[in-house]
GROMACS .gro file of C-alpha atoms in nm:
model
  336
    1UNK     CA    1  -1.860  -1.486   2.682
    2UNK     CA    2  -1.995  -1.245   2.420
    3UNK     CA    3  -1.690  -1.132   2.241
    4UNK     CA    4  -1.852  -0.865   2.028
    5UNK     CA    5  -1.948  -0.712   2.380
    6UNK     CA    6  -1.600  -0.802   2.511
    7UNK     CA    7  -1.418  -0.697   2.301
    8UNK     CA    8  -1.580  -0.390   2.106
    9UNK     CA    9  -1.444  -0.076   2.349
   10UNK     CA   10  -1.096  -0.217   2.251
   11UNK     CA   11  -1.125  -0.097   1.888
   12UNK     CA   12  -1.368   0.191   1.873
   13UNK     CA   13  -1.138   0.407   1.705
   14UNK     CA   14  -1.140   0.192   1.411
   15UNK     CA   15  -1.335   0.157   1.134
   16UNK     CA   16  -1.367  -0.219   1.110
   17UNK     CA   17  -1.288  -0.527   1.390
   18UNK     CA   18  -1.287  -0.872   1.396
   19UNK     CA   19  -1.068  -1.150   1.545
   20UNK     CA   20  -1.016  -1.467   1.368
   21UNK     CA   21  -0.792  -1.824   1.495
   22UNK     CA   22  -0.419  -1.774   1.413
   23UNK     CA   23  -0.343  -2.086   1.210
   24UNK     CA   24  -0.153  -2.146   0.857
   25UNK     CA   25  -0.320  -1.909   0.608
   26UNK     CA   26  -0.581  -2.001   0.356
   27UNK     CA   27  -0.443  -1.835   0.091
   28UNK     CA   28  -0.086  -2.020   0.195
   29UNK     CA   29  -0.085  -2.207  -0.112
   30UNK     CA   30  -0.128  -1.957  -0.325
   31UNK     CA   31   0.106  -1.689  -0.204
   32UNK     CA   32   0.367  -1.999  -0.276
   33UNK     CA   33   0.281  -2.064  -0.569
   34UNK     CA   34   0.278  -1.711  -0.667
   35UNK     CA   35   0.667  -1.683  -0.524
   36UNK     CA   36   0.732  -1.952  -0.750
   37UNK     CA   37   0.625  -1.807  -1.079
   38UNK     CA   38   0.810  -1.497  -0.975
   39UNK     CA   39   0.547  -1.260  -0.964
   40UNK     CA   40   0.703  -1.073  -0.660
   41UNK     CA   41   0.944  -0.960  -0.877
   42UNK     CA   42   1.303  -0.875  -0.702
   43UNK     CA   43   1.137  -0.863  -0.367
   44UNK     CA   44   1.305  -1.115  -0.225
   45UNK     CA   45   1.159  -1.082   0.139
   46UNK     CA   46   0.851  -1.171   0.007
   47UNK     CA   47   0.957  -1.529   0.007
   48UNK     CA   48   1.189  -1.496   0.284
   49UNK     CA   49   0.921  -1.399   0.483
   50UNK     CA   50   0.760  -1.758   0.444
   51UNK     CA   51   0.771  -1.912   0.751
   52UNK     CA   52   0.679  -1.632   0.963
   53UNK     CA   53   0.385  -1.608   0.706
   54UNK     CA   54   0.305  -1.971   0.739
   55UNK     CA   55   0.354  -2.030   1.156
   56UNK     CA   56   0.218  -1.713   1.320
   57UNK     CA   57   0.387  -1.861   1.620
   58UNK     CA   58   0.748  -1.750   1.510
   59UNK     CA   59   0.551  -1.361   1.547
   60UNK     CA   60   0.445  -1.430   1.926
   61UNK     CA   61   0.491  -1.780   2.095
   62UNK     CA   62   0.199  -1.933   2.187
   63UNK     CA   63  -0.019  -1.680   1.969
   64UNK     CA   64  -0.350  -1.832   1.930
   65UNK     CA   65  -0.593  -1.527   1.800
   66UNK     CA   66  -0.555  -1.237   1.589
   67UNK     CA   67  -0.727  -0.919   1.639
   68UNK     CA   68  -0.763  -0.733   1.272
   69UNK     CA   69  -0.846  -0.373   1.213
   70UNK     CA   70  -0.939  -0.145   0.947
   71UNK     CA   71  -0.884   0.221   0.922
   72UNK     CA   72  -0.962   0.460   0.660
   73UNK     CA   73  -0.693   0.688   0.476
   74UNK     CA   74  -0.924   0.907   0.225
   75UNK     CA   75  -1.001   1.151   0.176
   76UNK     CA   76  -0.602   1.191   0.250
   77UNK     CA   77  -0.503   1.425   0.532
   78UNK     CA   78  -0.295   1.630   0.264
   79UNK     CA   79  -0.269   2.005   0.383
   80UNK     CA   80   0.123   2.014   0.404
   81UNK     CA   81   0.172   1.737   0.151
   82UNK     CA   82   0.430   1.874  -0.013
   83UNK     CA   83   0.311   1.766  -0.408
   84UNK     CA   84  -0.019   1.883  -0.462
   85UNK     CA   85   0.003   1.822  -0.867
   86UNK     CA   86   0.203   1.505  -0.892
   87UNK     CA   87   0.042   1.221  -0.940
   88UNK     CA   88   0.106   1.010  -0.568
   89UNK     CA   89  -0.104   0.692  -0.461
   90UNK     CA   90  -0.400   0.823  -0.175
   91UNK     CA   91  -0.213   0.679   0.079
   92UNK     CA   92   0.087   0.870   0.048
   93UNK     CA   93  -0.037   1.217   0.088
   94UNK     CA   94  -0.041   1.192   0.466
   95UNK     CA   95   0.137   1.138   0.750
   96UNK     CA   96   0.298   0.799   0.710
   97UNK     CA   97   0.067   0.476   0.856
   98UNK     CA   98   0.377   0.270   1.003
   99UNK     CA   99   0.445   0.501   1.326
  100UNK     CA  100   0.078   0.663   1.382
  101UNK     CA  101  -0.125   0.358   1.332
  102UNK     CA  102   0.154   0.168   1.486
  103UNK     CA  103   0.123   0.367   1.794
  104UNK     CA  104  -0.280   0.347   1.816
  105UNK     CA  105  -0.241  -0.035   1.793
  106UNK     CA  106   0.019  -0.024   2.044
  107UNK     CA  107  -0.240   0.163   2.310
  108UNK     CA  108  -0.459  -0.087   2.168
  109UNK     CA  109  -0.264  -0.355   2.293
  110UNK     CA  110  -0.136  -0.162   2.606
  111UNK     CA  111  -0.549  -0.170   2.755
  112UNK     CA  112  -0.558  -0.533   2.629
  113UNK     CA  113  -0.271  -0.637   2.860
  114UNK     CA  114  -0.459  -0.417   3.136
  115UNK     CA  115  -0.794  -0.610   3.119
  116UNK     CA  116  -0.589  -0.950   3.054
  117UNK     CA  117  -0.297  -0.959   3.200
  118UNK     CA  118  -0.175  -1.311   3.189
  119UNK     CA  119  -0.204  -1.324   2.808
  120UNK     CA  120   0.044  -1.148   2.561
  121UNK     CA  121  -0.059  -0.879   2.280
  122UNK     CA  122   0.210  -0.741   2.002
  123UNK     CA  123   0.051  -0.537   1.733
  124UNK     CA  124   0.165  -0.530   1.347
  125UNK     CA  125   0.114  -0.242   1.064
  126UNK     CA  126   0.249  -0.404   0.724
  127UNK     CA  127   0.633  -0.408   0.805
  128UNK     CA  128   0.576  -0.706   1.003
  129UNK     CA  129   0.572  -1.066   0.763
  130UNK     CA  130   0.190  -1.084   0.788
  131UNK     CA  131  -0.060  -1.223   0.551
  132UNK     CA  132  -0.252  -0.971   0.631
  133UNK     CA  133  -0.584  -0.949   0.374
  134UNK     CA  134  -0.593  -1.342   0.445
  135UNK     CA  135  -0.627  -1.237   0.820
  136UNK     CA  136  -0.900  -0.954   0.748
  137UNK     CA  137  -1.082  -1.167   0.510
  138UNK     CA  138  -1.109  -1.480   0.801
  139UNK     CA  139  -1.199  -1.197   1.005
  140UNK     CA  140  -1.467  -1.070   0.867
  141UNK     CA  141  -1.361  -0.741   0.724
  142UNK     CA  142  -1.425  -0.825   0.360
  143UNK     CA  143  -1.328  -1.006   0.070
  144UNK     CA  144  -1.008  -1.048  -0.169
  145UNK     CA  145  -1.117  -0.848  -0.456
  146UNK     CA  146  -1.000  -0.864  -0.852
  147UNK     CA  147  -0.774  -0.609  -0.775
  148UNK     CA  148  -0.605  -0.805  -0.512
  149UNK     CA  149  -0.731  -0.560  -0.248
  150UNK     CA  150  -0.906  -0.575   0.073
  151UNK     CA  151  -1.304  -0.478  -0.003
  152UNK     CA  152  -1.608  -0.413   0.218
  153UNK     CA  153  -1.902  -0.288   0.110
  154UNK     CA  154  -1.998  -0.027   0.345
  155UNK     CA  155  -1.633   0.191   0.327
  156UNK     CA  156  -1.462   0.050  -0.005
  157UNK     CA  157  -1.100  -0.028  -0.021
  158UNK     CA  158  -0.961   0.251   0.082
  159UNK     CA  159  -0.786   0.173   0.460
  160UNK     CA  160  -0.501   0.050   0.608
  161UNK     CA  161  -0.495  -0.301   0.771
  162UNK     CA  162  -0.330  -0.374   1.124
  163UNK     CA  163  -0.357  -0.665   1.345
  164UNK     CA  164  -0.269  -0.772   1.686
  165UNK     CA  165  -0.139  -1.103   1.751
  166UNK     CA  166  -0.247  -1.262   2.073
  167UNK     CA  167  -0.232  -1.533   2.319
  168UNK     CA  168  -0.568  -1.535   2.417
  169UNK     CA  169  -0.788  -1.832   2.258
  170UNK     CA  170  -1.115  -1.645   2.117
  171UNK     CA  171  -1.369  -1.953   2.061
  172UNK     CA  172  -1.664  -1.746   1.834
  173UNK     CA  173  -1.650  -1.737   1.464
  174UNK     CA  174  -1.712  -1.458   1.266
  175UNK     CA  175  -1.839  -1.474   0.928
  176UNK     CA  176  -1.675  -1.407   0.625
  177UNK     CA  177  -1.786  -1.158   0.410
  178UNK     CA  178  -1.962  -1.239   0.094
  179UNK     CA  179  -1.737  -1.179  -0.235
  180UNK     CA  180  -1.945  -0.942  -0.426
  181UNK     CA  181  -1.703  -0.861  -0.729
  182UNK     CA  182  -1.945  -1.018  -0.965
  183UNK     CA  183  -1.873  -1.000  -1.326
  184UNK     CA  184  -1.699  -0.679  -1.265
  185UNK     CA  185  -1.358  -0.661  -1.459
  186UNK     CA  186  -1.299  -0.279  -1.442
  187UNK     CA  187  -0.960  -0.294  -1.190
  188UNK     CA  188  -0.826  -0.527  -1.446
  189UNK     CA  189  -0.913  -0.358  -1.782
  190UNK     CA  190  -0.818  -0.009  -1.616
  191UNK     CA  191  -0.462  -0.140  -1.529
  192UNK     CA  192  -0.249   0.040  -1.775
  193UNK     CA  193   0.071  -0.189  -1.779
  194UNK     CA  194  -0.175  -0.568  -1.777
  195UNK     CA  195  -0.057  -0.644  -1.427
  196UNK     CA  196  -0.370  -0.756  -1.305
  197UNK     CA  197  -0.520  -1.098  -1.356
  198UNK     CA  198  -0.821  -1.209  -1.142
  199UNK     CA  199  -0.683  -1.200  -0.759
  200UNK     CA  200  -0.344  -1.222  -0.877
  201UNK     CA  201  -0.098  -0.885  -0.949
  202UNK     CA  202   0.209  -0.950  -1.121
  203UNK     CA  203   0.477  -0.690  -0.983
  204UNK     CA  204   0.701  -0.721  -1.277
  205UNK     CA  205   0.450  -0.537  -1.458
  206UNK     CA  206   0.315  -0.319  -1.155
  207UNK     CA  207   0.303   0.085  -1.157
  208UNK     CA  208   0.339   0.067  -0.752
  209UNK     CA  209   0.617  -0.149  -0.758
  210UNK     CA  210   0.842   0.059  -1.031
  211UNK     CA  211   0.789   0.327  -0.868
  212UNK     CA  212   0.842   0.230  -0.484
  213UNK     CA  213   0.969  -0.096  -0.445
  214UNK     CA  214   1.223  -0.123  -0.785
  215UNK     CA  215   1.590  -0.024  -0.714
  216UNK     CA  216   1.608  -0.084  -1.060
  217UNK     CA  217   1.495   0.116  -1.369
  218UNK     CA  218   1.185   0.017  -1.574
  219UNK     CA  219   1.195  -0.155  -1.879
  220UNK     CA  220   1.123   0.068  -2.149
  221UNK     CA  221   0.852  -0.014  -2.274
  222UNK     CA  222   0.664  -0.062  -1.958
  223UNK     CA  223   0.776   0.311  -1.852
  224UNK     CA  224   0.618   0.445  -2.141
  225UNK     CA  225   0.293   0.291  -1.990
  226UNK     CA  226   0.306   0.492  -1.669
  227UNK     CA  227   0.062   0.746  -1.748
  228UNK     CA  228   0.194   1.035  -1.552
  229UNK     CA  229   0.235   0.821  -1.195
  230UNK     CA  230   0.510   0.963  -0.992
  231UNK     CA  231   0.482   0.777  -0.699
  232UNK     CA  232   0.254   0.483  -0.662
  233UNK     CA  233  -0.093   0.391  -0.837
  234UNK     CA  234  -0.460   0.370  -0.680
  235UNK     CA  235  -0.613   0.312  -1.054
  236UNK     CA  236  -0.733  -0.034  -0.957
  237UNK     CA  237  -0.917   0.108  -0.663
  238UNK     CA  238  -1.087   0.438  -0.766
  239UNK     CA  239  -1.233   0.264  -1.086
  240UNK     CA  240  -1.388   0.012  -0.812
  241UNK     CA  241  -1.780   0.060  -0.816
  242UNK     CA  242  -1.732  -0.023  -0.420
  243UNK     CA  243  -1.514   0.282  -0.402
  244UNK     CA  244  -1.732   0.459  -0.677
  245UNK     CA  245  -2.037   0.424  -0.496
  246UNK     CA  246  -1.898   0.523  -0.125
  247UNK     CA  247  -1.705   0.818  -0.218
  248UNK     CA  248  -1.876   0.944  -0.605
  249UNK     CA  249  -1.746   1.244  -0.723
  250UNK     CA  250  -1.451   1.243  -0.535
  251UNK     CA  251  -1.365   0.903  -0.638
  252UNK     CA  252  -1.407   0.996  -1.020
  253UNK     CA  253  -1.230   1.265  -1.014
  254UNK     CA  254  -0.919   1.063  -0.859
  255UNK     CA  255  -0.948   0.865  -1.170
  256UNK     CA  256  -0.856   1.205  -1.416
  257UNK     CA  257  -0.498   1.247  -1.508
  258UNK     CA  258  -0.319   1.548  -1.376
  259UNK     CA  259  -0.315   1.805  -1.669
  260UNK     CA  260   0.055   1.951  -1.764
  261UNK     CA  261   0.050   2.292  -1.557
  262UNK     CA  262   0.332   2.573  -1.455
  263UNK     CA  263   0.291   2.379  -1.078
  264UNK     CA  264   0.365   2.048  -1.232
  265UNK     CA  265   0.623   2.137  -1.366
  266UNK     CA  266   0.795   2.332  -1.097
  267UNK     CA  267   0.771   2.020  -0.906
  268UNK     CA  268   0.939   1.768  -1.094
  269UNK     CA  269   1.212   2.046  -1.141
  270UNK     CA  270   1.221   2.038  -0.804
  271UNK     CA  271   1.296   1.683  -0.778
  272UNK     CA  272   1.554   1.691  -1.010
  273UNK     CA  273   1.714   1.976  -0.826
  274UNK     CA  274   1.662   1.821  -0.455
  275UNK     CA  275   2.004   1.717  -0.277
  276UNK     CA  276   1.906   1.353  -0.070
  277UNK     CA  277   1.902   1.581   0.175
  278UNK     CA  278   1.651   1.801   0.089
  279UNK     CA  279   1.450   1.489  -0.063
  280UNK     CA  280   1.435   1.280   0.288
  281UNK     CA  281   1.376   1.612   0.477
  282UNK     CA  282   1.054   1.672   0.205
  283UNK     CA  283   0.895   1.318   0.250
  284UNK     CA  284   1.022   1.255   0.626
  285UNK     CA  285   0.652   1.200   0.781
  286UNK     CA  286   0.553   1.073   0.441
  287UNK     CA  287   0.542   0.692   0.348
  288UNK     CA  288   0.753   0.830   0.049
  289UNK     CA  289   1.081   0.750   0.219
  290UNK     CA  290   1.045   0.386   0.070
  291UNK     CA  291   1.190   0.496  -0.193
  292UNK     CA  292   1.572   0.611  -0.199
  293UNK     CA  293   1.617   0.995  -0.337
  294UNK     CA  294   1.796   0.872  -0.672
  295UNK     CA  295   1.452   0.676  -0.701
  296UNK     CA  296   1.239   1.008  -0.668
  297UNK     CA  297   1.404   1.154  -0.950
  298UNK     CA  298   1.420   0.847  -1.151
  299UNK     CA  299   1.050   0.903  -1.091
  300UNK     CA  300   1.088   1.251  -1.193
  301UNK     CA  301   1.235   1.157  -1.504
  302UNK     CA  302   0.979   0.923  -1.581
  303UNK     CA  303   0.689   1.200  -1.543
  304UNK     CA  304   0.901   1.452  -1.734
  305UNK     CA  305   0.917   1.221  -2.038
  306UNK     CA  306   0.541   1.138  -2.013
  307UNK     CA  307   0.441   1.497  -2.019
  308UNK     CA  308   0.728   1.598  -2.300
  309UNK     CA  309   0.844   1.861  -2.051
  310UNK     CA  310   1.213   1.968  -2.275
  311UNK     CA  311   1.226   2.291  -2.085
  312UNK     CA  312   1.322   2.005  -1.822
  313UNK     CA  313   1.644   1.848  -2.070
  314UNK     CA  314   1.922   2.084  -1.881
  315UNK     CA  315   1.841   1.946  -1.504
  316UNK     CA  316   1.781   1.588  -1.645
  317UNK     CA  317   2.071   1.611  -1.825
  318UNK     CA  318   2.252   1.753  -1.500
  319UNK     CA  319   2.224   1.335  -1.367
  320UNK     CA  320   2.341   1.182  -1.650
  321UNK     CA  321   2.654   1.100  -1.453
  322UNK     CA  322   2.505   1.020  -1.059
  323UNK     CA  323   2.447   0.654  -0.977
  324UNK     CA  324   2.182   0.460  -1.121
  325UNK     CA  325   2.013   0.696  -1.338
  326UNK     CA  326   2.283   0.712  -1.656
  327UNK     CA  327   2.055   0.496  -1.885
  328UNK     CA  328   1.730   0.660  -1.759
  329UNK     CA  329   1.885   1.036  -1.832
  330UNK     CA  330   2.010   0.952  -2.179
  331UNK     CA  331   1.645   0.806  -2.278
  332UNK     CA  332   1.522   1.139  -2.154
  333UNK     CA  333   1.738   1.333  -2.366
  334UNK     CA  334   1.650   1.103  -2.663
  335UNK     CA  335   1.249   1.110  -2.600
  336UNK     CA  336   1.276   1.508  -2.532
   0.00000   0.00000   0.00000
């Protein structure tokens, strides 16, 4: 049959489809090998995760395909975002990806099961374990860049990834794309902390992670590097010439630094003000939630010092005695 015929009203909705064999990843090795030299830092599910990672079976028995999808998140759908100054990652400022794109995949997979229904279809945003750039890449959707990001030529980096496992056995190939990175080293020399090698992000030393993924506090020195980030960092994809190219000035200016204004400020204070209450009920249909409220103003902190707010020193101050953020308040007080 012709699958691109077949298959295309499925995913119209998307920006990018493909399908590739469900079998052990190509990158497999790597990933590995990358666990073992620590480089996932105290995210331990990331090698717990393994075998689901490795045998796509232990997802869906029997799975034999993968569908993979792209879909765009910039320019961010921002209007009730609740930071407009703050420095937050693109994909952030919006309505968060698990449940909406989650739910279009499951519809997805809903008119699958309608035109096949002996076969089984069970979709997957990034909370499932799911190699998922190895997927896109075998699926045609781009190449692994420098940055260690998922890049086509025609729309950038910028999108989320989901996939739907499947138990139907799709015999054409697609093509992989072409890597066209070149000599290009700009994700890698932008990177303020080093974290970036070719293909290969060290999360020890990684904005996102501190400020996401950590339920720790950053090492000094490597705070001191986090340029005004409160939440996330897309430096290694708006500096891309793929992104650069697609999306110009909108791109570049993405790249400028927030300057120090009244609104700035007024947010981090804020932050620092915010009972956990108030903090979830702020980010609630925001991918923020990831990180715990005592994060968010550990993050607050963090931006506070970078800018040299000391009108800030009373509310920081104010923590010096909550849970986890004792050592990060009395390096505040000392840098302001």
């Amino acid at each position: 049959m012709n699958e691109i015929n077949e298959f295309a009203p499925f995913f119209k909705n998307y920006d990018h489809f493909g399908w590739t064999k469900l079998e052990t990843p190509l990158n497999m090795a790597i990933y590995k090998s990358w666990i073992a030299q620590h480089m996932n830092a105290d995210m331990g599910y990331l090698e717990r995760h393994i075998p689901q990672k490795e045998n796509p079976e232990l997802l869906l028995p029997k799975a034999q395909s993968a569908f993979v999808i792209a879909k765009s998140y910039f320019p961010p759908k921002d209007e009730n975002f609740p930071l407009k100054n703050l420095r937050v990652a693109l994909y952030a400022k919006q309505d968060d990806y698990h449940f909406w794109l989650q739910d279009e995949l499951n519809q997805t997979c809903h008119e699958l099961k309608e035109k096949y229904p002996e076969h089984e279809f069970v979709a997957f945003t990034d909370s499932k374990p799911v190699l998922e750039r190895d997927l896109a890449y075998r699926a045609g959707l781009g190449w692994v860049g420098k940055n260690t990001c998922l890049l086509n030529e025609k729309t950038g980096s910028l999108f989320f990834i989901g996939e739907i496992y499947t138990t139907l056995s799709i015999q054409a190939k697609l093509d992989p794309h072409a890597d066209r990175c070149g000599t290009c080293t700009r994700c890698i020399d932008i990177c303020p902390t080093g974290a970036l090698e070719p293909r290969r992000l060290d999360a020890n030393k990684c904005i996102s992670y501190w400020t996401i993924e950590s339920k720790k506090i950053a090492p000094v020195d490597l705070r001191n590097q986090f340029e005004g980030w409160y939440y996330g960092c897309d430096l290694c994809q708006t500096v891309c010439p793929w992104n650069q190219k697609i999306y110009k000035t909108e791109m570049k200016k993405e790249l400028e630094k927030p300057p120090l204004t009244p609104e700035l400020a007024k947010e981090i204070l804020m932050i620092l003000r915010a009972t956990p209450a108030e903090i979830k009920d702020m980010f609630k249909t925001t991918p923020m939630l990831r990180a715990k409220p005592w994060a968010h103003k550990r993050n607050a902190i963090t931006v506070a010092v970078h800018y040299k707010i000391s009108s800030l020193k009373e509310e920081i101050a104010a923590l010096k005695d909550e849970e986890n953020l004792t050592d990060i308040v009395q390096w505040a007080l000392e840098q302001l």
